[in-house]
Amino acid sequence: MPRWLPRAMVLALALIAAFQLGSWAFHQLTGLLINILIAFFLALAIEPAVSRMAARGMRRGLATFLVFLGLTVAVAGFVTLLGSILAGQIIKMVEGFPDYLDSLINWTNTTFHTKLRRVDVQEGLLHSDWLRKYAQNSAAGVLDVSAQVLGGLFQLLTVALFSFYFAADGPRLRRALCSVLPPARQAEVLRAWEIAVDKTGGYLYSRGLMALISGIAHYVLFQALGVPYAPVLGVWVGLVSQFIPTIGTYLAGALPMLIAFTVEPWYAVWVLVFVVIYQQFENYMLQPKLTAKSVDIHPAVAFGSVIAGTALLGAVGALIAIPAVATLQAFLGAYVKRYAVMDDPRVHGHRGRRPSGPGMLARMRGPRDGRSGAEEPSYGRAEAEEQSYGRAEAEEPSYGRAEAEEPS
């Protein structure tokens, strides 16, 4: 046995064991890594506000705390108001359930000539196997729901803690990262960090501005239709439509449509029409102007990045996909060499006329005997020199000559 073979086998086994251990650790820590990624992008988003407050003499820790306090108050107030809306609507629907049931029974009896009664329907529902199984499954799933709620709160606290540290100790983190790199790499890392801050902050701030405009527009509609809780519904539509990519607008419009339906069924149709029209206005008029400077990426690239982010990280990937792609595009743009584009009509999508001259067959044959294409004799000349078609073809009279000697 060669002396190097045992060592090679031990090294191969050690590498396989290290790979398996690393893969197992990565899968176990996937949730934590995703939380850290969310915290990093959140810290990038609030970095401009924290840096602006720190530049005025305030400590970064205190500035970060004030920013987080403002965000917490805003989110808590919004969730409280939204919860009160849902609770009020559920109570209203429960109280009006007998009336809805009577209307449905009367319509059924009139249409299908049946003799249903509300008492029979209620007793059938209360003693049905479906309702009993649903109640049993709901009681068994209470613990699972409670565990999921506690897990969500723990993840939220983890994200908030890491975001606070990333934002408050941003200069120290950058200094520690640059201390292990040569000066040339340090400049590149700092430039990438600055681009990420600009793109992420610009993306979130532009989304916030569009959420404000959308909320005001929908509030005016809800107030005009007399839909209850118009201010909170306007805030709901603005936030959900802007911070949930692709389908956020239609998810945001579902709740106002449901509440408008309880007031008047036709109001739900008006809300749907307004949501669709406003979405087109936002896509083609408002969004390009507001995001042209902050997030300069093509709409198709943004849509593709959202799909890719959703496939990789789910809802988290959908949220951070656009600023991440914008940061990567802006960073790599400095390394792409660009040239001046020639002034050609085909660049603008205009197809010019083909120049007159030899046909396609002649161009494919190319020049012969060292002569250029311009010197090639044109087709139909009687005095053409040794063509591949033969001298007889060159001497053949052209079609349509009135003085043809022997007409066909």
Tab-separated table of C-alpha atoms in Angstrom:
chain	number	residue	atom	x	y	z
A	1	MET	CA	0.000	0.000	0.000
A	2	PRO	CA	1.413	3.438	-0.872
A	3	ARG	CA	2.248	5.602	2.106
A	4	TRP	CA	0.029	8.463	0.895
A	5	LEU	CA	-3.114	6.314	0.573
A	6	PRO	CA	-4.048	6.115	4.298
A	7	ARG	CA	-3.583	9.843	4.683
A	8	ALA	CA	-5.675	10.490	1.585
A	9	MET	CA	-8.456	8.242	2.881
A	10	VAL	CA	-8.428	9.935	6.278
A	11	LEU	CA	-8.486	13.355	4.629
A	12	ALA	CA	-11.390	12.361	2.354
A	13	LEU	CA	-13.376	10.992	5.290
A	14	ALA	CA	-12.655	14.109	7.312
A	15	LEU	CA	-13.858	16.339	4.450
A	16	ILE	CA	-17.049	14.302	4.062
A	17	ALA	CA	-17.697	14.478	7.817
A	18	ALA	CA	-17.076	18.243	7.839
A	19	PHE	CA	-19.464	18.706	4.906
A	20	GLN	CA	-22.180	16.645	6.588
A	21	LEU	CA	-21.718	18.547	9.851
A	22	GLY	CA	-21.845	21.893	8.058
A	23	SER	CA	-24.969	20.897	6.115
A	24	TRP	CA	-26.696	19.737	9.299
A	25	ALA	CA	-25.752	22.953	11.130
A	26	PHE	CA	-26.936	25.092	8.222
A	27	HIS	CA	-30.344	23.407	8.136
A	28	GLN	CA	-30.678	23.749	11.896
A	29	LEU	CA	-29.770	27.454	11.807
A	30	THR	CA	-31.798	28.392	8.717
A	31	GLY	CA	-34.445	30.184	10.770
A	32	LEU	CA	-31.851	32.199	12.670
A	33	LEU	CA	-30.008	33.125	9.473
A	34	ILE	CA	-33.240	34.331	7.872
A	35	ASN	CA	-34.005	36.438	10.946
A	36	ILE	CA	-30.518	37.953	10.801
A	37	LEU	CA	-30.996	38.729	7.091
A	38	ILE	CA	-34.295	40.488	7.816
A	39	ALA	CA	-32.677	42.395	10.671
A	40	PHE	CA	-29.804	43.483	8.427
A	41	PHE	CA	-32.119	44.925	5.765
A	42	LEU	CA	-34.246	46.607	8.433
A	43	ALA	CA	-31.101	48.176	9.884
A	44	LEU	CA	-30.136	49.372	6.407
A	45	ALA	CA	-33.590	50.915	6.008
A	46	ILE	CA	-33.380	52.966	9.216
A	47	GLU	CA	-29.672	53.783	8.790
A	48	PRO	CA	-30.285	57.179	7.074
A	49	ALA	CA	-32.592	58.368	9.865
A	50	VAL	CA	-30.223	57.178	12.602
A	51	SER	CA	-27.175	58.717	10.900
A	52	ARG	CA	-28.986	62.018	10.418
A	53	MET	CA	-29.890	62.161	14.110
A	54	ALA	CA	-26.374	61.105	15.133
A	55	ALA	CA	-24.869	63.853	12.954
A	56	ARG	CA	-26.708	66.406	15.094
A	57	GLY	CA	-24.951	65.258	18.248
A	58	MET	CA	-27.259	62.487	19.457
A	59	ARG	CA	-25.800	59.134	20.433
A	60	ARG	CA	-26.466	56.372	17.930
A	61	GLY	CA	-27.959	54.103	20.578
A	62	LEU	CA	-30.496	56.728	21.624
A	63	ALA	CA	-31.267	57.630	18.004
A	64	THR	CA	-31.862	53.978	17.139
A	65	PHE	CA	-34.100	53.572	20.195
A	66	LEU	CA	-36.216	56.584	19.209
A	67	VAL	CA	-36.639	55.292	15.661
A	68	PHE	CA	-37.656	51.855	16.919
A	69	LEU	CA	-40.036	53.419	19.428
A	70	GLY	CA	-41.772	55.387	16.685
A	71	LEU	CA	-42.100	52.302	14.505
A	72	THR	CA	-43.439	50.232	17.414
A	73	VAL	CA	-46.061	52.833	18.330
A	74	ALA	CA	-47.204	53.134	14.720
A	75	VAL	CA	-47.459	49.357	14.203
A	76	ALA	CA	-49.208	48.790	17.555
A	77	GLY	CA	-51.749	51.525	16.859
A	78	PHE	CA	-52.473	50.168	13.406
A	79	VAL	CA	-52.903	46.585	14.663
A	80	THR	CA	-55.185	47.785	17.488
A	81	LEU	CA	-57.422	49.748	15.145
A	82	LEU	CA	-57.533	46.908	12.641
A	83	GLY	CA	-58.417	44.435	15.416
A	84	SER	CA	-61.249	46.674	16.573
A	85	ILE	CA	-62.584	46.798	13.002
A	86	LEU	CA	-62.525	43.035	12.634
A	87	ALA	CA	-64.077	42.486	16.059
A	88	GLY	CA	-66.856	44.974	15.323
A	89	GLN	CA	-67.623	43.413	11.970
A	90	ILE	CA	-67.653	39.897	13.433
A	91	ILE	CA	-70.058	40.980	16.189
A	92	LYS	CA	-72.257	42.694	13.617
A	93	MET	CA	-72.316	39.601	11.419
A	94	VAL	CA	-73.131	37.333	14.375
A	95	GLU	CA	-75.952	39.596	15.512
A	96	GLY	CA	-77.366	39.830	12.014
A	97	PHE	CA	-76.987	36.129	11.256
A	98	PRO	CA	-80.666	35.291	12.018
A	99	ASP	CA	-81.821	37.999	9.612
A	100	TYR	CA	-79.420	36.780	6.916
A	101	LEU	CA	-80.634	33.229	7.468
A	102	ASP	CA	-84.302	34.269	7.220
A	103	SER	CA	-83.610	36.102	3.972
A	104	LEU	CA	-81.824	33.063	2.552
A	105	ILE	CA	-84.635	30.696	3.630
A	106	ASN	CA	-87.326	32.952	2.137
A	107	TRP	CA	-85.406	33.186	-1.135
A	108	THR	CA	-84.961	29.410	-1.230
A	109	ASN	CA	-88.654	28.743	-0.501
A	110	THR	CA	-89.758	31.249	-3.113
A	111	THR	CA	-87.375	30.052	-5.804
A	112	PHE	CA	-87.487	26.278	-5.340
A	113	HIS	CA	-90.987	26.018	-3.758
A	114	THR	CA	-89.691	24.403	-0.561
A	115	LYS	CA	-90.963	24.634	3.015
A	116	LEU	CA	-87.812	25.224	5.026
A	117	ARG	CA	-87.928	26.739	8.489
A	118	ARG	CA	-85.184	28.472	10.433
A	119	VAL	CA	-85.616	26.200	13.442
A	120	ASP	CA	-85.070	23.094	11.324
A	121	VAL	CA	-81.982	24.591	9.693
A	122	GLN	CA	-80.480	25.612	13.047
A	123	GLU	CA	-81.113	22.206	14.594
A	124	GLY	CA	-79.604	20.496	11.569
A	125	LEU	CA	-76.496	22.639	11.832
A	126	LEU	CA	-76.114	22.149	15.600
A	127	HIS	CA	-76.480	18.345	15.397
A	128	SER	CA	-74.449	17.820	12.243
A	129	ASP	CA	-71.357	15.621	12.252
A	130	TRP	CA	-69.409	18.261	10.330
A	131	LEU	CA	-69.872	20.854	13.080
A	132	ARG	CA	-68.905	18.374	15.788
A	133	LYS	CA	-65.737	17.316	13.961
A	134	TYR	CA	-64.859	20.952	13.279
A	135	ALA	CA	-65.215	21.819	16.963
A	136	GLN	CA	-63.043	18.871	17.964
A	137	ASN	CA	-60.331	19.785	15.474
A	138	SER	CA	-60.441	23.414	16.551
A	139	ALA	CA	-60.075	22.465	20.214
A	140	ALA	CA	-57.143	20.189	19.363
A	141	GLY	CA	-55.471	22.892	17.292
A	142	VAL	CA	-55.558	25.550	20.012
A	143	LEU	CA	-52.175	24.444	21.344
A	144	ASP	CA	-50.658	24.514	17.863
A	145	VAL	CA	-51.954	28.032	17.243
A	146	SER	CA	-50.631	29.175	20.622
A	147	ALA	CA	-47.213	27.677	19.864
A	148	GLN	CA	-47.130	29.401	16.480
A	149	VAL	CA	-48.059	32.738	18.060
A	150	LEU	CA	-45.329	32.401	20.680
A	151	GLY	CA	-42.838	31.387	17.992
A	152	GLY	CA	-43.784	34.411	15.912
A	153	LEU	CA	-43.313	36.734	18.879
A	154	PHE	CA	-39.904	35.213	19.586
A	155	GLN	CA	-38.855	35.695	15.952
A	156	LEU	CA	-40.081	39.288	16.070
A	157	LEU	CA	-38.029	39.979	19.193
A	158	THR	CA	-34.977	38.346	17.580
A	159	VAL	CA	-35.285	40.492	14.464
A	160	ALA	CA	-35.774	43.646	16.544
A	161	LEU	CA	-32.739	42.887	18.730
A	162	PHE	CA	-30.389	42.212	15.813
A	163	SER	CA	-31.725	45.243	13.925
A	164	PHE	CA	-31.040	47.444	16.930
A	165	TYR	CA	-27.460	46.185	17.198
A	166	PHE	CA	-26.818	46.509	13.460
A	167	ALA	CA	-28.114	50.100	13.396
A	168	ALA	CA	-26.629	51.278	16.702
A	169	ASP	CA	-23.207	49.654	16.151
A	170	GLY	CA	-23.053	50.231	12.421
A	171	PRO	CA	-19.694	52.092	12.450
A	172	ARG	CA	-18.162	49.508	14.770
A	173	LEU	CA	-19.424	46.669	12.563
A	174	ARG	CA	-17.980	48.274	9.436
A	175	ARG	CA	-14.672	48.874	11.212
A	176	ALA	CA	-14.489	45.255	12.344
A	177	LEU	CA	-15.281	44.025	8.834
A	178	CYS	CA	-12.704	46.275	7.181
A	179	SER	CA	-9.993	45.360	9.698
A	180	VAL	CA	-9.580	41.913	8.102
A	181	LEU	CA	-9.375	43.207	4.521
A	182	PRO	CA	-6.655	45.007	2.539
A	183	PRO	CA	-7.210	48.736	1.794
A	184	ALA	CA	-8.428	48.126	-1.771
A	185	ARG	CA	-11.055	45.650	-0.564
A	186	GLN	CA	-12.049	47.979	2.262
A	187	ALA	CA	-13.029	50.669	-0.240
A	188	GLU	CA	-15.142	48.182	-2.185
A	189	VAL	CA	-16.915	46.930	0.959
A	190	LEU	CA	-17.679	50.455	2.130
A	191	ARG	CA	-18.999	51.402	-1.309
A	192	ALA	CA	-21.219	48.322	-1.391
A	193	TRP	CA	-22.489	49.135	2.113
A	194	GLU	CA	-23.315	52.700	1.098
A	195	ILE	CA	-25.137	51.545	-2.028
A	196	ALA	CA	-27.138	49.025	0.020
A	197	VAL	CA	-28.152	51.746	2.491
A	198	ASP	CA	-29.222	54.097	-0.305
A	199	LYS	CA	-31.174	51.473	-2.251
A	200	THR	CA	-32.874	49.851	0.741
A	201	GLY	CA	-33.767	53.126	2.399
A	202	GLY	CA	-34.905	54.634	-0.890
A	203	TYR	CA	-37.054	51.593	-1.646
A	204	LEU	CA	-38.797	51.638	1.733
A	205	TYR	CA	-39.258	55.409	1.770
A	206	SER	CA	-40.683	55.453	-1.752
A	207	ARG	CA	-43.014	52.602	-0.778
A	208	GLY	CA	-44.063	54.559	2.280
A	209	LEU	CA	-44.866	57.613	0.157
A	210	MET	CA	-46.895	55.516	-2.282
A	211	ALA	CA	-48.682	53.906	0.678
A	212	LEU	CA	-49.614	57.375	1.930
A	213	ILE	CA	-50.970	58.437	-1.467
A	214	SER	CA	-52.873	55.159	-1.880
A	215	GLY	CA	-54.322	55.396	1.634
A	216	ILE	CA	-55.556	58.949	1.059
A	217	ALA	CA	-57.135	58.051	-2.304
A	218	HIS	CA	-58.967	55.027	-0.917
A	219	TYR	CA	-60.008	56.951	2.198
A	220	VAL	CA	-61.725	59.530	-0.005
A	221	LEU	CA	-63.609	56.728	-1.800
A	222	PHE	CA	-64.659	54.992	1.435
A	223	GLN	CA	-65.770	58.276	2.963
A	224	ALA	CA	-67.802	59.137	-0.139
A	225	LEU	CA	-69.518	55.737	-0.092
A	226	GLY	CA	-70.210	55.908	3.626
A	227	VAL	CA	-68.168	52.800	4.443
A	228	PRO	CA	-67.470	52.584	8.204
A	229	TYR	CA	-63.900	52.804	9.520
A	230	ALA	CA	-62.774	54.670	6.422
A	231	PRO	CA	-59.485	56.050	7.899
A	232	VAL	CA	-58.272	52.665	9.141
A	233	LEU	CA	-59.305	50.935	5.918
A	234	GLY	CA	-57.365	53.551	3.944
A	235	VAL	CA	-54.247	52.855	6.019
A	236	TRP	CA	-54.793	49.105	5.583
A	237	VAL	CA	-55.016	49.356	1.790
A	238	GLY	CA	-52.004	51.657	1.582
A	239	LEU	CA	-49.674	49.493	3.682
A	240	VAL	CA	-50.701	46.049	2.436
A	241	SER	CA	-50.755	47.059	-1.222
A	242	GLN	CA	-47.229	48.504	-1.086
A	243	PHE	CA	-45.349	46.166	1.216
A	244	ILE	CA	-46.737	42.858	-0.094
A	245	PRO	CA	-45.428	42.574	-3.665
A	246	THR	CA	-47.432	41.512	-6.725
A	247	ILE	CA	-50.695	40.465	-5.026
A	248	GLY	CA	-50.774	42.978	-2.184
A	249	THR	CA	-53.252	45.283	-3.912
A	250	TYR	CA	-55.885	42.584	-4.316
A	251	LEU	CA	-55.367	41.263	-0.788
A	252	ALA	CA	-55.710	44.794	0.532
A	253	GLY	CA	-58.933	45.379	-1.397
A	254	ALA	CA	-60.646	42.231	-0.087
A	255	LEU	CA	-61.359	43.600	3.405
A	256	PRO	CA	-62.865	46.941	2.234
A	257	MET	CA	-64.980	45.067	-0.303
A	258	LEU	CA	-66.333	42.795	2.445
A	259	ILE	CA	-67.190	45.705	4.721
A	260	ALA	CA	-68.701	47.683	1.828
A	261	PHE	CA	-70.829	44.654	0.944
A	262	THR	CA	-72.403	44.746	4.425
A	263	VAL	CA	-73.481	48.339	3.729
A	264	GLU	CA	-74.619	47.937	0.125
A	265	PRO	CA	-73.742	45.123	-2.320
A	266	TRP	CA	-73.124	47.561	-5.158
A	267	TYR	CA	-70.569	49.421	-3.036
A	268	ALA	CA	-68.324	46.344	-3.147
A	269	VAL	CA	-68.377	46.526	-6.959
A	270	TRP	CA	-67.423	50.209	-6.877
A	271	VAL	CA	-64.552	49.442	-4.509
A	272	LEU	CA	-63.302	46.682	-6.823
A	273	VAL	CA	-63.434	48.953	-9.875
A	274	PHE	CA	-61.589	51.717	-8.043
A	275	VAL	CA	-58.892	49.320	-6.804
A	276	VAL	CA	-58.231	48.032	-10.332
A	277	ILE	CA	-58.145	51.524	-11.874
A	278	TYR	CA	-55.884	52.903	-9.165
A	279	GLN	CA	-53.527	49.949	-9.557
A	280	GLN	CA	-53.063	50.754	-13.257
A	281	PHE	CA	-52.514	54.440	-12.454
A	282	GLU	CA	-49.925	53.515	-9.844
A	283	ASN	CA	-48.081	51.062	-12.090
A	284	TYR	CA	-47.805	53.307	-15.138
A	285	MET	CA	-47.827	56.856	-13.737
A	286	LEU	CA	-46.951	57.064	-10.055
A	287	GLN	CA	-44.459	54.287	-9.372
A	288	PRO	CA	-41.996	55.016	-12.246
A	289	LYS	CA	-41.636	58.649	-11.136
A	290	LEU	CA	-41.197	57.918	-7.433
A	291	THR	CA	-38.812	54.971	-7.769
A	292	ALA	CA	-36.773	56.192	-10.754
A	293	LYS	CA	-34.009	57.592	-8.520
A	294	SER	CA	-34.266	55.324	-5.492
A	295	VAL	CA	-34.649	51.897	-7.118
A	296	ASP	CA	-33.679	52.100	-10.771
A	297	ILE	CA	-34.524	48.610	-12.030
A	298	HIS	CA	-36.749	47.466	-14.870
A	299	PRO	CA	-40.281	46.329	-13.882
A	300	ALA	CA	-39.667	42.926	-15.481
A	301	VAL	CA	-36.463	42.517	-13.436
A	302	ALA	CA	-38.339	43.541	-10.286
A	303	PHE	CA	-41.093	41.019	-10.989
A	304	GLY	CA	-38.589	38.256	-11.677
A	305	SER	CA	-36.629	39.085	-8.526
A	306	VAL	CA	-39.809	38.897	-6.444
A	307	ILE	CA	-40.623	35.461	-7.884
A	308	ALA	CA	-37.063	34.245	-7.273
A	309	GLY	CA	-37.037	35.636	-3.728
A	310	THR	CA	-40.356	33.970	-2.981
A	311	ALA	CA	-39.065	30.642	-4.266
A	312	LEU	CA	-35.922	30.905	-2.132
A	313	LEU	CA	-37.107	32.468	1.136
A	314	GLY	CA	-40.890	32.737	0.892
A	315	ALA	CA	-42.520	35.980	2.014
A	316	VAL	CA	-39.222	37.265	3.396
A	317	GLY	CA	-37.556	36.828	0.027
A	318	ALA	CA	-40.401	38.667	-1.680
A	319	LEU	CA	-39.915	41.656	0.635
A	320	ILE	CA	-36.142	41.972	0.333
A	321	ALA	CA	-35.764	40.844	-3.292
A	322	ILE	CA	-36.163	44.252	-4.946
A	323	PRO	CA	-33.701	46.222	-2.738
A	324	ALA	CA	-31.212	43.336	-2.885
A	325	VAL	CA	-31.322	43.190	-6.699
A	326	ALA	CA	-31.133	46.998	-6.932
A	327	THR	CA	-28.063	46.991	-4.679
A	328	LEU	CA	-26.387	44.241	-6.697
A	329	GLN	CA	-27.168	45.971	-9.982
A	330	ALA	CA	-25.802	49.325	-8.786
A	331	PHE	CA	-22.658	47.704	-7.355
A	332	LEU	CA	-21.860	45.663	-10.462
A	333	GLY	CA	-22.611	48.606	-12.745
A	334	ALA	CA	-19.218	50.123	-11.925
A	335	TYR	CA	-17.426	47.059	-13.325
A	336	VAL	CA	-19.338	46.822	-16.609
A	337	LYS	CA	-17.617	48.578	-19.485
A	338	ARG	CA	-20.079	50.441	-21.696
A	339	TYR	CA	-19.656	51.881	-25.184
A	340	ALA	CA	-21.393	54.610	-27.149
A	341	VAL	CA	-24.309	53.252	-29.152
A	342	MET	CA	-24.127	53.889	-32.898
A	343	ASP	CA	-26.807	56.049	-34.444
A	344	ASP	CA	-28.685	53.368	-36.334
A	345	PRO	CA	-32.474	53.295	-36.917
A	346	ARG	CA	-32.503	49.626	-35.982
A	347	VAL	CA	-31.509	50.560	-32.431
A	348	HIS	CA	-34.857	52.344	-32.066
A	349	GLY	CA	-36.790	49.447	-33.570
A	350	HIS	CA	-37.124	50.920	-37.087
A	351	ARG	CA	-36.356	48.528	-39.910
A	352	GLY	CA	-34.912	50.393	-42.879
A	353	ARG	CA	-35.318	49.476	-46.540
A	354	ARG	CA	-32.924	47.014	-48.013
A	355	PRO	CA	-30.345	48.690	-50.239
A	356	SER	CA	-30.739	48.076	-53.938
A	357	GLY	CA	-28.099	45.878	-55.502
A	358	PRO	CA	-27.321	42.212	-55.889
A	359	GLY	CA	-29.776	39.763	-54.519
A	360	MET	CA	-29.311	37.469	-51.585
A	361	LEU	CA	-27.848	34.699	-53.744
A	362	ALA	CA	-25.203	37.016	-55.155
A	363	ARG	CA	-24.273	38.296	-51.682
A	364	MET	CA	-23.943	34.728	-50.432
A	365	ARG	CA	-21.697	33.805	-53.375
A	366	GLY	CA	-19.468	36.794	-52.605
A	367	PRO	CA	-16.829	38.396	-54.844
A	368	ARG	CA	-14.821	36.263	-57.196
A	369	ASP	CA	-11.331	36.404	-58.601
A	370	GLY	CA	-10.311	39.065	-56.083
A	371	ARG	CA	-12.971	41.503	-57.242
A	372	SER	CA	-15.201	43.291	-54.736
A	373	GLY	CA	-18.928	42.973	-54.670
A	374	ALA	CA	-19.278	46.394	-56.261
A	375	GLU	CA	-17.381	45.204	-59.316
A	376	GLU	CA	-19.582	42.144	-59.767
A	377	PRO	CA	-21.594	42.571	-62.999
A	378	SER	CA	-25.332	42.967	-62.470
A	379	TYR	CA	-27.795	40.352	-63.567
A	380	GLY	CA	-29.313	40.760	-67.030
A	381	ARG	CA	-26.294	42.386	-68.706
A	382	ALA	CA	-25.580	40.915	-72.112
A	383	GLU	CA	-21.889	41.780	-71.860
A	384	ALA	CA	-21.373	40.026	-68.465
A	385	GLU	CA	-18.098	38.180	-68.160
A	386	GLU	CA	-17.780	34.447	-67.399
A	387	GLN	CA	-20.716	33.977	-65.026
A	388	SER	CA	-21.453	30.635	-63.373
A	389	TYR	CA	-24.750	30.557	-65.195
A	390	GLY	CA	-22.966	30.350	-68.541
A	391	ARG	CA	-22.509	32.679	-71.481
A	392	ALA	CA	-25.755	31.483	-72.991
A	393	GLU	CA	-27.754	32.931	-70.119
A	394	ALA	CA	-25.947	36.241	-70.442
A	395	GLU	CA	-26.775	36.397	-74.188
A	396	GLU	CA	-30.416	35.491	-73.614
A	397	PRO	CA	-32.642	38.542	-74.382
A	398	SER	CA	-34.400	39.996	-71.326
A	399	TYR	CA	-38.064	39.312	-70.765
A	400	GLY	CA	-40.489	41.884	-72.043
A	401	ARG	CA	-38.416	43.310	-74.927
A	402	ALA	CA	-40.698	44.454	-77.674
A	403	GLU	CA	-38.053	43.713	-80.267
A	404	ALA	CA	-37.485	40.120	-79.212
A	405	GLU	CA	-36.545	38.124	-82.308
A	406	GLU	CA	-38.387	34.928	-81.553
A	407	PRO	CA	-41.334	35.430	-79.262
A	408	SER	CA	-42.328	32.402	-77.289
